[in-house]
Short mmCIF file of C-alpha atoms and ligand atoms in Angstrom, two decimals:
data_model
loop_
_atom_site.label_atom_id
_atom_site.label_comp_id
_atom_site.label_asym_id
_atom_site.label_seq_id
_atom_site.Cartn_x
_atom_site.Cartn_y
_atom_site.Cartn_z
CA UNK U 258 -176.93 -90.62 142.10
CA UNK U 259 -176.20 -88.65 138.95
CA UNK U 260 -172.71 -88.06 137.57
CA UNK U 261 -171.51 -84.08 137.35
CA UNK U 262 -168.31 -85.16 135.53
CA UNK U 263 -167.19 -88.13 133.04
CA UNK U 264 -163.95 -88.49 131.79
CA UNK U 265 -164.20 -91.33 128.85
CA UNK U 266 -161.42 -93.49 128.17
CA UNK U 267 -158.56 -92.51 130.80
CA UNK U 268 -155.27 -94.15 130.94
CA UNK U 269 -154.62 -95.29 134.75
CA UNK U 270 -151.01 -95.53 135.81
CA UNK U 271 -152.32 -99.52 136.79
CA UNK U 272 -152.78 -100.65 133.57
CA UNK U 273 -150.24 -98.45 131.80
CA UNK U 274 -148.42 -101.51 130.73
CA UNK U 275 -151.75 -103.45 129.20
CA UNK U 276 -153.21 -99.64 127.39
CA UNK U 277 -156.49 -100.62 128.84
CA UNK U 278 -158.66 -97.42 129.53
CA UNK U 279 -161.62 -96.48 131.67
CA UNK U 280 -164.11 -94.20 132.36
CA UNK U 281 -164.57 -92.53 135.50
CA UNK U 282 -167.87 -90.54 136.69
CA UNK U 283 -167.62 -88.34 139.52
CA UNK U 284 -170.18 -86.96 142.04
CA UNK U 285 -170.55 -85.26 144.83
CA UNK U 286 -166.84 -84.57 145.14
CA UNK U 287 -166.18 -88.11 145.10
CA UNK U 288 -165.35 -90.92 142.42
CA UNK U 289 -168.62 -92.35 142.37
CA UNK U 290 -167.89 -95.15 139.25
CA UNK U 291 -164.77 -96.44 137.52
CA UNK U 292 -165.68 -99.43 134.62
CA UNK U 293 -164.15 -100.29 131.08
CA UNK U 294 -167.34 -98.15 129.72
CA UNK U 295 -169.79 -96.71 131.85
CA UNK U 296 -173.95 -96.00 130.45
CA UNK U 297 -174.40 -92.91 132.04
CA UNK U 298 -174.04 -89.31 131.23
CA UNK U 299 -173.28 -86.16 133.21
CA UNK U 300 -173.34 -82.18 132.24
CA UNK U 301 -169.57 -82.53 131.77
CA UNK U 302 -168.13 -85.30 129.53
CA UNK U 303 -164.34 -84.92 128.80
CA UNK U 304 -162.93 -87.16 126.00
CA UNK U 305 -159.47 -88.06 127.74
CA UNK U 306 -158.32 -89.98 124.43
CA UNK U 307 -156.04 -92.69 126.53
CA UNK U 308 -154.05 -90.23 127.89
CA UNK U 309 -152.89 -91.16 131.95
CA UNK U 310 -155.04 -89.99 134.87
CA UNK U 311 -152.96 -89.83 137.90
CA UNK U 312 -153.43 -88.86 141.04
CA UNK U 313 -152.20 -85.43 141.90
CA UNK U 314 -148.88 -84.24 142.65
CA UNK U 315 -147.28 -84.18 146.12
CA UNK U 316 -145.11 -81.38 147.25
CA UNK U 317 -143.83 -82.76 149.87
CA UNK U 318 -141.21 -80.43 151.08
CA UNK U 319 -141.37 -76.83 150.04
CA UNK U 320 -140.76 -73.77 151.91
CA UNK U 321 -143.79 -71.29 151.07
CA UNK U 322 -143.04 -68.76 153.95
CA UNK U 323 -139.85 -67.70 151.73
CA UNK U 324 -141.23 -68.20 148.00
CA UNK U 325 -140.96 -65.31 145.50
CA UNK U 326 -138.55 -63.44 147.30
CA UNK U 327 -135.23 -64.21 144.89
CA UNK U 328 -133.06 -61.47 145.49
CA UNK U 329 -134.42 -59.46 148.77
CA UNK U 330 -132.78 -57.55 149.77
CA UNK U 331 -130.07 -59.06 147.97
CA UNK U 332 -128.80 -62.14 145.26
CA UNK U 333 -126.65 -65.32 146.91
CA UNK U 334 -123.43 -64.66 145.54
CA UNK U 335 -121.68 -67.79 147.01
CA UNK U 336 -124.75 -69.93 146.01
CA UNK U 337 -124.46 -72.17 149.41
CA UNK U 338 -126.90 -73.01 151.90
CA UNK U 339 -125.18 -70.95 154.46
CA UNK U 340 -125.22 -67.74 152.55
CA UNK U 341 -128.96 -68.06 151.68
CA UNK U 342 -129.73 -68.32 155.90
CA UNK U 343 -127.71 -65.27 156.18
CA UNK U 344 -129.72 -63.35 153.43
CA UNK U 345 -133.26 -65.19 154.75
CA UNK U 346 -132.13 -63.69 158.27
CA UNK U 347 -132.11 -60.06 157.19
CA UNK U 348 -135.37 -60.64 154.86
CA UNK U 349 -137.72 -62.19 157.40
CA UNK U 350 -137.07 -59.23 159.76
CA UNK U 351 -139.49 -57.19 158.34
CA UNK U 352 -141.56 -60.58 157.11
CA UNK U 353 -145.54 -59.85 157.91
CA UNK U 354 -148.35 -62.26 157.85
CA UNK U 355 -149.88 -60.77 154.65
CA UNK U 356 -146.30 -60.64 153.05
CA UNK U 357 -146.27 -64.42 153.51
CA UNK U 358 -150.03 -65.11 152.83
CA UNK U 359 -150.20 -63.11 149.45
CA UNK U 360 -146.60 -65.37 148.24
CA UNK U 361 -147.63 -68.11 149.08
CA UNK U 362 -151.23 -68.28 147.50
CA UNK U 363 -149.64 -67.31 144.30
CA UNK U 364 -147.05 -69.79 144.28
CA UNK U 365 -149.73 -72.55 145.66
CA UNK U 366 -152.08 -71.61 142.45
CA UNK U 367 -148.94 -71.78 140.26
CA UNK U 368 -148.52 -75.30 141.83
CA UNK U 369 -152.29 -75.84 141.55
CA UNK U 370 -152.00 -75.03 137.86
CA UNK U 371 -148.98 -77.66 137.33
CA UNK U 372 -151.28 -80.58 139.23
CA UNK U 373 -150.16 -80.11 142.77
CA UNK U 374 -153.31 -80.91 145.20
CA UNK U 375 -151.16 -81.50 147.89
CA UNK U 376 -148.52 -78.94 149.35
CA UNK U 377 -146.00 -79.45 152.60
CA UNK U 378 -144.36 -76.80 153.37
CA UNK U 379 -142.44 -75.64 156.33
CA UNK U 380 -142.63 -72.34 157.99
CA UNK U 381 -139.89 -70.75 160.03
CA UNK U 382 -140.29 -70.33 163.59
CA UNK U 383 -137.20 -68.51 164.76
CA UNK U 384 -139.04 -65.21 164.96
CA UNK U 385 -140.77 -64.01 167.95
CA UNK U 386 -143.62 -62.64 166.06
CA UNK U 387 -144.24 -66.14 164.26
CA UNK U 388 -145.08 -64.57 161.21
CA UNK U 389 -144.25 -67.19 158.52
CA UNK U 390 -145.96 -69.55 160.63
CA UNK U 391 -149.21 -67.58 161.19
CA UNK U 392 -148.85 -66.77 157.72
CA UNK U 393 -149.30 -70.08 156.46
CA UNK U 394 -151.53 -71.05 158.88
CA UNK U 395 -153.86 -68.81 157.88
CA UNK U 396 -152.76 -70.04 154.04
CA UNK U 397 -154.25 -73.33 154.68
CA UNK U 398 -157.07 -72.25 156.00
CA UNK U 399 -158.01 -69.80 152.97
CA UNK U 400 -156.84 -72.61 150.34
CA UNK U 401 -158.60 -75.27 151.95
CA UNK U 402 -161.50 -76.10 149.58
CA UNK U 403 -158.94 -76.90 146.59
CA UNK U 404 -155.83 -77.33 148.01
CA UNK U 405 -154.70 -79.41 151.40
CA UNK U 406 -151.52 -78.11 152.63
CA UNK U 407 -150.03 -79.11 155.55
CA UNK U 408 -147.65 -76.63 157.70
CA UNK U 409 -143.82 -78.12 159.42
CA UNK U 410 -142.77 -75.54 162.39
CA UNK U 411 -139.14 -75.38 161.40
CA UNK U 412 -136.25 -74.00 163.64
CA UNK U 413 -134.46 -72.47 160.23
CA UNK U 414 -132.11 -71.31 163.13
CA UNK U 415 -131.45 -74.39 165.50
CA UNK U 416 -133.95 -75.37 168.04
CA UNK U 417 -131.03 -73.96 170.20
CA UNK U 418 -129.80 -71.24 168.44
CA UNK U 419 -130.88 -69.00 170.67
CA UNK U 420 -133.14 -69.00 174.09
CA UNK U 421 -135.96 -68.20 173.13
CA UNK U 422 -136.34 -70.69 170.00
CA UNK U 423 -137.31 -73.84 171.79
CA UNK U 424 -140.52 -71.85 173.34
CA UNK U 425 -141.27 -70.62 170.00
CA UNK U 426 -141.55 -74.05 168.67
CA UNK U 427 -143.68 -75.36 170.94
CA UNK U 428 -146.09 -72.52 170.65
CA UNK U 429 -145.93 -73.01 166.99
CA UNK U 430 -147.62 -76.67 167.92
CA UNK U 431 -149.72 -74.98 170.07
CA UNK U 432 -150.79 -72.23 167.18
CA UNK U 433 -151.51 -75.54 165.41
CA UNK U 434 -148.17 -76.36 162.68
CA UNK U 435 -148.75 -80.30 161.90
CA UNK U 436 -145.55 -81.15 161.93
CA UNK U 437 -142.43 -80.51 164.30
CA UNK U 438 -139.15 -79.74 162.10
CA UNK U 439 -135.78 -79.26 162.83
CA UNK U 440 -132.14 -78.82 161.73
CA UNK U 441 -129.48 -80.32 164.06
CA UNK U 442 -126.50 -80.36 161.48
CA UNK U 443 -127.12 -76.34 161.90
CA UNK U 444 -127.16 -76.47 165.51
CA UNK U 445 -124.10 -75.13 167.50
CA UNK U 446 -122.44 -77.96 168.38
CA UNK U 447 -123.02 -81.83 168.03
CA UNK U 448 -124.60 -82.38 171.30
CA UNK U 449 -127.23 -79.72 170.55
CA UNK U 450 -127.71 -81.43 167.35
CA UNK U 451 -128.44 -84.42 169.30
CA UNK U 452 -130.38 -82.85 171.68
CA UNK U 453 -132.78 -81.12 168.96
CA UNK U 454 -133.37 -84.56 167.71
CA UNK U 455 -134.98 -85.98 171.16
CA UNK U 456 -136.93 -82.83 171.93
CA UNK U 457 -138.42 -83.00 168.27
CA UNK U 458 -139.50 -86.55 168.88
CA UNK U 459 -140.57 -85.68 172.69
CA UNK U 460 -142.89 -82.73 170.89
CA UNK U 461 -144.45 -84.80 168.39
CA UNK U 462 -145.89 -87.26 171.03
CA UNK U 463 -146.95 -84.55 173.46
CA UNK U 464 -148.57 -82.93 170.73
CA UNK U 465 -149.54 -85.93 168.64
CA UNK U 466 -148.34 -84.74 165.24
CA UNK U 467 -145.99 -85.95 162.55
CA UNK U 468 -141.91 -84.99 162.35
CA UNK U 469 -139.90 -83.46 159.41
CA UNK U 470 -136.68 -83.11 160.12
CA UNK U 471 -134.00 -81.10 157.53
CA UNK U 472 -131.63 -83.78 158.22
CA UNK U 473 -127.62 -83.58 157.69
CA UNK U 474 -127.70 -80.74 154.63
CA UNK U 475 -124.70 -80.89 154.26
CA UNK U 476 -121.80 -82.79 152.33
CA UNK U 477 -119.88 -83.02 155.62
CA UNK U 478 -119.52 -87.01 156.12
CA UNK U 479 -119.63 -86.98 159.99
CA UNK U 480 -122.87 -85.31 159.69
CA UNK U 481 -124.78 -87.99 161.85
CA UNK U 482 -127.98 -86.98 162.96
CA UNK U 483 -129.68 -89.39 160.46
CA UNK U 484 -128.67 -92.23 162.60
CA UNK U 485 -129.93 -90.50 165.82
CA UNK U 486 -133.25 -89.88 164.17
CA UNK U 487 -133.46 -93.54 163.40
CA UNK U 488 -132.73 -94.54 166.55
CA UNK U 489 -135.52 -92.46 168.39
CA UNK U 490 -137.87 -93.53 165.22
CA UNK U 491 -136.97 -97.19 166.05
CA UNK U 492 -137.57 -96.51 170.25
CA UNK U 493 -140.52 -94.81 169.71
CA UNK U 494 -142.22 -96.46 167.28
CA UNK U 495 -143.42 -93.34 165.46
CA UNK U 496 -141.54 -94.72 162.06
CA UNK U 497 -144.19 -93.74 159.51
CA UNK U 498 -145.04 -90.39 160.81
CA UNK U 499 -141.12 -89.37 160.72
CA UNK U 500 -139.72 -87.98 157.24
CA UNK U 501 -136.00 -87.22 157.10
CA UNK U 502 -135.96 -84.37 154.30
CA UNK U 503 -132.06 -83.83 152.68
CA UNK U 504 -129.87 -86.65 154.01
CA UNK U 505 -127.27 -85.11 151.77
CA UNK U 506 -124.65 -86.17 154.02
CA UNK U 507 -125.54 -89.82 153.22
CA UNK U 508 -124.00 -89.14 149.87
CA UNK U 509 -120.58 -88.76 151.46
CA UNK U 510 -120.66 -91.46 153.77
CA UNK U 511 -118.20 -94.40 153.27
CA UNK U 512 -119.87 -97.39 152.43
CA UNK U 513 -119.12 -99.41 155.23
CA UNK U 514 -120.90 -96.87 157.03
CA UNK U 515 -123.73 -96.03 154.54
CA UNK U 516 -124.28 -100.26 154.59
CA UNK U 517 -124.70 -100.06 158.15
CA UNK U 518 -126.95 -97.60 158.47
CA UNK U 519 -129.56 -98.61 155.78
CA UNK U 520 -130.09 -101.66 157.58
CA UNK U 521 -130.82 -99.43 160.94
CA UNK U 522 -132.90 -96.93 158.57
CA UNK U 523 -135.03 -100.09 157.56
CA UNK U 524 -135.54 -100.86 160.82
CA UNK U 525 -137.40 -97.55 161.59
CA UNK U 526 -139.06 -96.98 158.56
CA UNK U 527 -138.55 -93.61 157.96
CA UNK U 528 -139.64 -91.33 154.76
CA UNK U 529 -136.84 -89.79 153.09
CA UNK U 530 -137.20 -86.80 150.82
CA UNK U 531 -135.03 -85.81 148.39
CA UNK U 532 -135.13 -82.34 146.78
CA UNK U 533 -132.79 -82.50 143.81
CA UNK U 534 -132.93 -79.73 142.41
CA UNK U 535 -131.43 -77.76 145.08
CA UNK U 536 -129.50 -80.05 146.53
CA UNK U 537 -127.82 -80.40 143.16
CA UNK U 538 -127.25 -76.50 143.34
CA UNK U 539 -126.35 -75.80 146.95
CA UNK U 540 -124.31 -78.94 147.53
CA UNK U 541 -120.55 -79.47 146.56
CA UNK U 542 -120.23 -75.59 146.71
CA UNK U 543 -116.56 -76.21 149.11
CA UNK U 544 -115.29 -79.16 146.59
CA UNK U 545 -113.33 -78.30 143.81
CA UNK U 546 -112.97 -81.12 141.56
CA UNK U 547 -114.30 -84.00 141.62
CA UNK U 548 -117.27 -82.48 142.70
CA UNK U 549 -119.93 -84.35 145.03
CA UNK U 550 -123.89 -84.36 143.44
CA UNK U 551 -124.64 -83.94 146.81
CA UNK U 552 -128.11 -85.94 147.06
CA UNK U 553 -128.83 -88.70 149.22
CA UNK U 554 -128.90 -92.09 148.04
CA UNK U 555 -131.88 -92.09 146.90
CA UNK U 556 -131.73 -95.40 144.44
CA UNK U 557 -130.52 -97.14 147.29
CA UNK U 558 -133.11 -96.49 149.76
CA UNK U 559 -135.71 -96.46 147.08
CA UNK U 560 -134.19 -100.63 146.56
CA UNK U 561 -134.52 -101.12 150.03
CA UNK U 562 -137.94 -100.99 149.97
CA UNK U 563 -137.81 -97.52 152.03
CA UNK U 564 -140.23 -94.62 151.08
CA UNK U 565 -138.69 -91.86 149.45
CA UNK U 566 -140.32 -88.62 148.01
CA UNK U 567 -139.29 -85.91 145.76
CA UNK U 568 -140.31 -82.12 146.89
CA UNK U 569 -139.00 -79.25 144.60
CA UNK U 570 -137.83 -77.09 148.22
CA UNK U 571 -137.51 -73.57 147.34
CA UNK U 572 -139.28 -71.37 144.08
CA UNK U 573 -137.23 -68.33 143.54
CA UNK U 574 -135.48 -67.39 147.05
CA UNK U 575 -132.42 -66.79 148.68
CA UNK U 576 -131.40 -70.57 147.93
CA UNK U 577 -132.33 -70.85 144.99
CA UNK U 578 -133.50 -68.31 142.38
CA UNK U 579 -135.06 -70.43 139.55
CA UNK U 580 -137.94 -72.84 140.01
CA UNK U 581 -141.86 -72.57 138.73
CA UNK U 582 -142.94 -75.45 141.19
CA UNK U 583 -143.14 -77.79 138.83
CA UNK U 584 -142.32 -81.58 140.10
CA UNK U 585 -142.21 -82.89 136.38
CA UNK U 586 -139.09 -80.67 136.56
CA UNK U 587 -138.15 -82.38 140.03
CA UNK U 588 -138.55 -86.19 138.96
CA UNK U 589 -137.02 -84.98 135.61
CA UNK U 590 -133.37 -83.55 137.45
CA UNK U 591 -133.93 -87.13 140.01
CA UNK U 592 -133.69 -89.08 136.84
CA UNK U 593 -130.28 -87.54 136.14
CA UNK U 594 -128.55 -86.47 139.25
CA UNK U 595 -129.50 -90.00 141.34
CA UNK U 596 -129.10 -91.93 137.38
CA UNK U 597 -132.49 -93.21 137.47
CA UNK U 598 -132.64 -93.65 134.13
CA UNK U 599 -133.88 -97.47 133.67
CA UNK U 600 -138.02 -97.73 132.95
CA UNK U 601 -139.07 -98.61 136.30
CA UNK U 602 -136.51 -96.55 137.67
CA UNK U 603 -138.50 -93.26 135.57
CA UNK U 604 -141.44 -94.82 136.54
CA UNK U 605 -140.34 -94.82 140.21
CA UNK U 606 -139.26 -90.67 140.15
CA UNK U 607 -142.85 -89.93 139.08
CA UNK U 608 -143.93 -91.96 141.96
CA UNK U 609 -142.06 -90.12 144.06
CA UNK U 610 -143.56 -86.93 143.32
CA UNK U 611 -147.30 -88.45 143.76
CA UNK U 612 -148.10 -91.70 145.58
CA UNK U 613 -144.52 -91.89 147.48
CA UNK U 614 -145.24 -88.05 148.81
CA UNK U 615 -149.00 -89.13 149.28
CA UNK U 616 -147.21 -91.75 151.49
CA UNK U 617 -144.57 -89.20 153.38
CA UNK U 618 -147.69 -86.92 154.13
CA UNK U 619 -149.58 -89.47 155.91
CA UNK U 620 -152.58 -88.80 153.70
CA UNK U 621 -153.57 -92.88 153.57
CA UNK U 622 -157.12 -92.87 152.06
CA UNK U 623 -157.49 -89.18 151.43
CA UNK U 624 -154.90 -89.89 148.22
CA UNK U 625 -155.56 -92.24 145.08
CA UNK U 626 -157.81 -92.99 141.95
CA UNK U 627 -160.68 -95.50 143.60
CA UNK U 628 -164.21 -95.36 143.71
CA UNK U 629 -165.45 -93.58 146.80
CA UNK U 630 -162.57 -91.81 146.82
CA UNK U 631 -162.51 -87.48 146.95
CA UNK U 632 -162.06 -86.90 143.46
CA UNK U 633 -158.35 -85.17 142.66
CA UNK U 634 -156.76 -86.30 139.89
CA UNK U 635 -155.00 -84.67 137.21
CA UNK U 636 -155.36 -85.41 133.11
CA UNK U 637 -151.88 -85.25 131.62
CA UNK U 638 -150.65 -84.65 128.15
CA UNK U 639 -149.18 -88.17 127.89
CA UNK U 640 -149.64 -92.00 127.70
CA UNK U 641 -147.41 -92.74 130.42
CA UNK U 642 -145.28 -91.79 133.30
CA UNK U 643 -142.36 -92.03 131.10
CA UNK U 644 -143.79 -89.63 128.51
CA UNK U 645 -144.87 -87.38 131.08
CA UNK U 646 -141.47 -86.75 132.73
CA UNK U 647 -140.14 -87.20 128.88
CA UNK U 648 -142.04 -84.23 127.21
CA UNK U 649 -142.66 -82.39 131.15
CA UNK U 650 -146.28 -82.79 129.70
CA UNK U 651 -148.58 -80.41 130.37
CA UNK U 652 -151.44 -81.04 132.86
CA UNK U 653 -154.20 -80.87 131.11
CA UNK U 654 -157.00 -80.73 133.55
CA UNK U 655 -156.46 -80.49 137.48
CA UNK U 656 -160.02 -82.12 138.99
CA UNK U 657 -160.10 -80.64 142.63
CA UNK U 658 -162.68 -82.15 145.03
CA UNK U 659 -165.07 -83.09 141.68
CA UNK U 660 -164.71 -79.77 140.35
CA UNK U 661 -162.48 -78.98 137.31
CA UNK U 662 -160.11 -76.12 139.05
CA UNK U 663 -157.53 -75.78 136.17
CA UNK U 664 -157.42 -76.37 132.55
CA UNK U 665 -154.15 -75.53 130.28
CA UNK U 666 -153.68 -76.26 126.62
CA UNK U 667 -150.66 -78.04 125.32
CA UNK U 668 -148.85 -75.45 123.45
CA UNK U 669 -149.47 -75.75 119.64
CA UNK U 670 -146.88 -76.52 117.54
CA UNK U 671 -146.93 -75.35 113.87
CA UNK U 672 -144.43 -76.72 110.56
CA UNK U 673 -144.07 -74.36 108.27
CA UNK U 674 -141.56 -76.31 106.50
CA UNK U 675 -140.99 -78.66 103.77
ZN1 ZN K 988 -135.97 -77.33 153.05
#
């Protein structure tokens, strides 16, 4: 078979450490040939120059349904969590399916553009009309040929919030979300919260999908529901299809507490996500000083062995009005807020925002650089994963199913001086 794309001399995030490159042909949407040099040609040859080829970016945990909407119908003044449901509330109620679908394209091709192939994102299901979800359904559908996104029906309301929002979930699974979410710290009372947690689980294995849960948000430290997802993960087996997206609770536990529990969280083998820059920005909000970071432990779990993925959560909405879905920017603020600041530990916050989320989504051999594989991979303006988060490097080329998608100079930088 004949190459349509070479890329000569590509730094692989495998041999990073001996500067080894390789060339990889592509064909057919697939990576047909990786070898030190390879004695073919194709009607595309890029000169990569030793710069790293990674896989693409992982979003694992975004919420698309609500992107691009910073300050409708009006700003969060307090900054909190709470506050931003409020404003969401009087937003979605005149939320359409086009409203959502024409967002959330652009701010998937504005990840697209930044290297991210792969996109979770949860839709809320509170509404009768299941908008947002139908929305995004329809998303993933239209963006399917160079982007796979995968859609979490998610109870922004509680699962018991009101009557109505239980049916509407299971509909959702029914419509065809991939994921069951849910929120039992925002549930009305403990017990619900508990509740929410076994129906989730009892959903996913009627239905036969995966579980995201938005798990204890909040710096409250008897915010437990992390141990109660555990526990059903553990009793049900379903470990590895279960993500646990927040945790910021686990940030306030004592450690006697926090000890316990990692050793029940490696028994179920959970994913965690962190999302740090919001969590950074909504968290502490009720402290005055000090003031709690209000991220999970993610060095901690990421020592225990446990999976843990980085998603960027909102781009400019009512929780947070900043953001251009970048998740350089994301591994960049996990280096500082979780003080991952030793080499592997850099090393380990770009993983988390490509194989780790690869991992989280359940994509197994869909994801990575390997011959026979689809070919996605992105061409960054760097040598390393280090330099990448260092410099937020620009992505050079984004190679979608074979096809180059994206391309974006580095911006040129002039002296004029002495
Ligand atoms: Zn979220």
């Amino acid at each position: 078979m004949n190459a349509s794309l070479l890329l000569r001399r590509c730094q692989l995030i495998a041999q990073e450490a001996s500067g080894q490159t390789v060339d990889i042909a592509i064909a057919a949407g697939q990576i047909m040939a990786i070898a030190p040099t390879l004695e073919i040609s194709a009607p595309i040859e890029l000169d990569i120059g030793g710069q790293l080829v990674s896989a693409p970016f992982v979003e694992s945990h975004i919420h698309l349904d609500s992107a691009l909407t910073a300050g409708q119908p009006r700003w969060n003044l307090s900054g909190t969590l709470f506050e931003g449901i409020e404003i969401w509330r009087d937003r979605k109620a005149d939320l359409t399916i086009e409203d959502v679908k024409t967002r959330a394209i652009q701010a998937l091709k504005q990840q697209a553009s930044l290297g991210v192939l792969f996109v979770r994102s949860h839709a809320d299901v509170s509404e009768p009309s299941l908008s947002a979800l139908k929305g995004l359904l329809a998303v993933r559908e239209a963006v399917k040929d160079w982007m796979t996104l995968q859609v979490v029906a998610f109870p922004q309301d509680g699962l018991y919030g009101s009557e109505t929002n239980a049916a509407l979930m299971e509909e959702s699974l029914k419509l065809g979300a991939d994921a069951v979410g849910g929120i039992p710290h925002y549930e009305l009372t403990r017990e619900d919260g508990v509740r929410s947690v076994h129906k989730i689980f009892e959903l996913a294995q009627k239905y036969d999908r995966l579980i995201d849960i938005h798990c204890d948000e909040i710096d409250d430290p008897q915010s437990r529901f992390l141990e109660v997802v555990a526990a059903c993960a553990i009793r049900s087996g379903l470990g590895p299809r279960v993500t646990a997206s927040h945790t910021t609770a686990f940030g306030s536990y004592n450690d006697a507490y926090a000890l316990k529990l990692m050793g029940i969280l490696q028994r179920a083998q959970l994913n965690f996500i962190a999302n740090p820059l919001i969590n950074i920005t909504l968290q502490g909000r009720t402290d005055t000083y000090p003031k709690r970071r209000g991220v999970t432990r993610v060095k901690e779990l990421w020592q225990s062995g446990l999976n843990v993925s980085l998603g960027h959560d909102c781009i400019q909405d009512p929780w947070y009005s900043l953001g251009t879905g970048n998740l350089l920017a994301v591994a960049e603020m996990a280096v500082h807020v979780c003080q991952m600041t030793g080499q592997d530990e850099i090393d380990a916050c770009f993983d988390m925002v490509t194989s780790h989320g690869a991992r989280t989504l359940n994509l197994q051999a869909d994801y990575g650089i390997a011959e026979g594989q689809p070919a996605n991979l992105i061409v960054l303006d760097a040598r390393s994963r280090y330099e990448a988060i260092l410099n937020r490097a620009t992505v050079k080329y984004v190679i979608s199913r074979g096809q180059v998608l994206v391309e974006t100079a580095p911006p040129a930088v002039t002296w004029h001086g002495e």
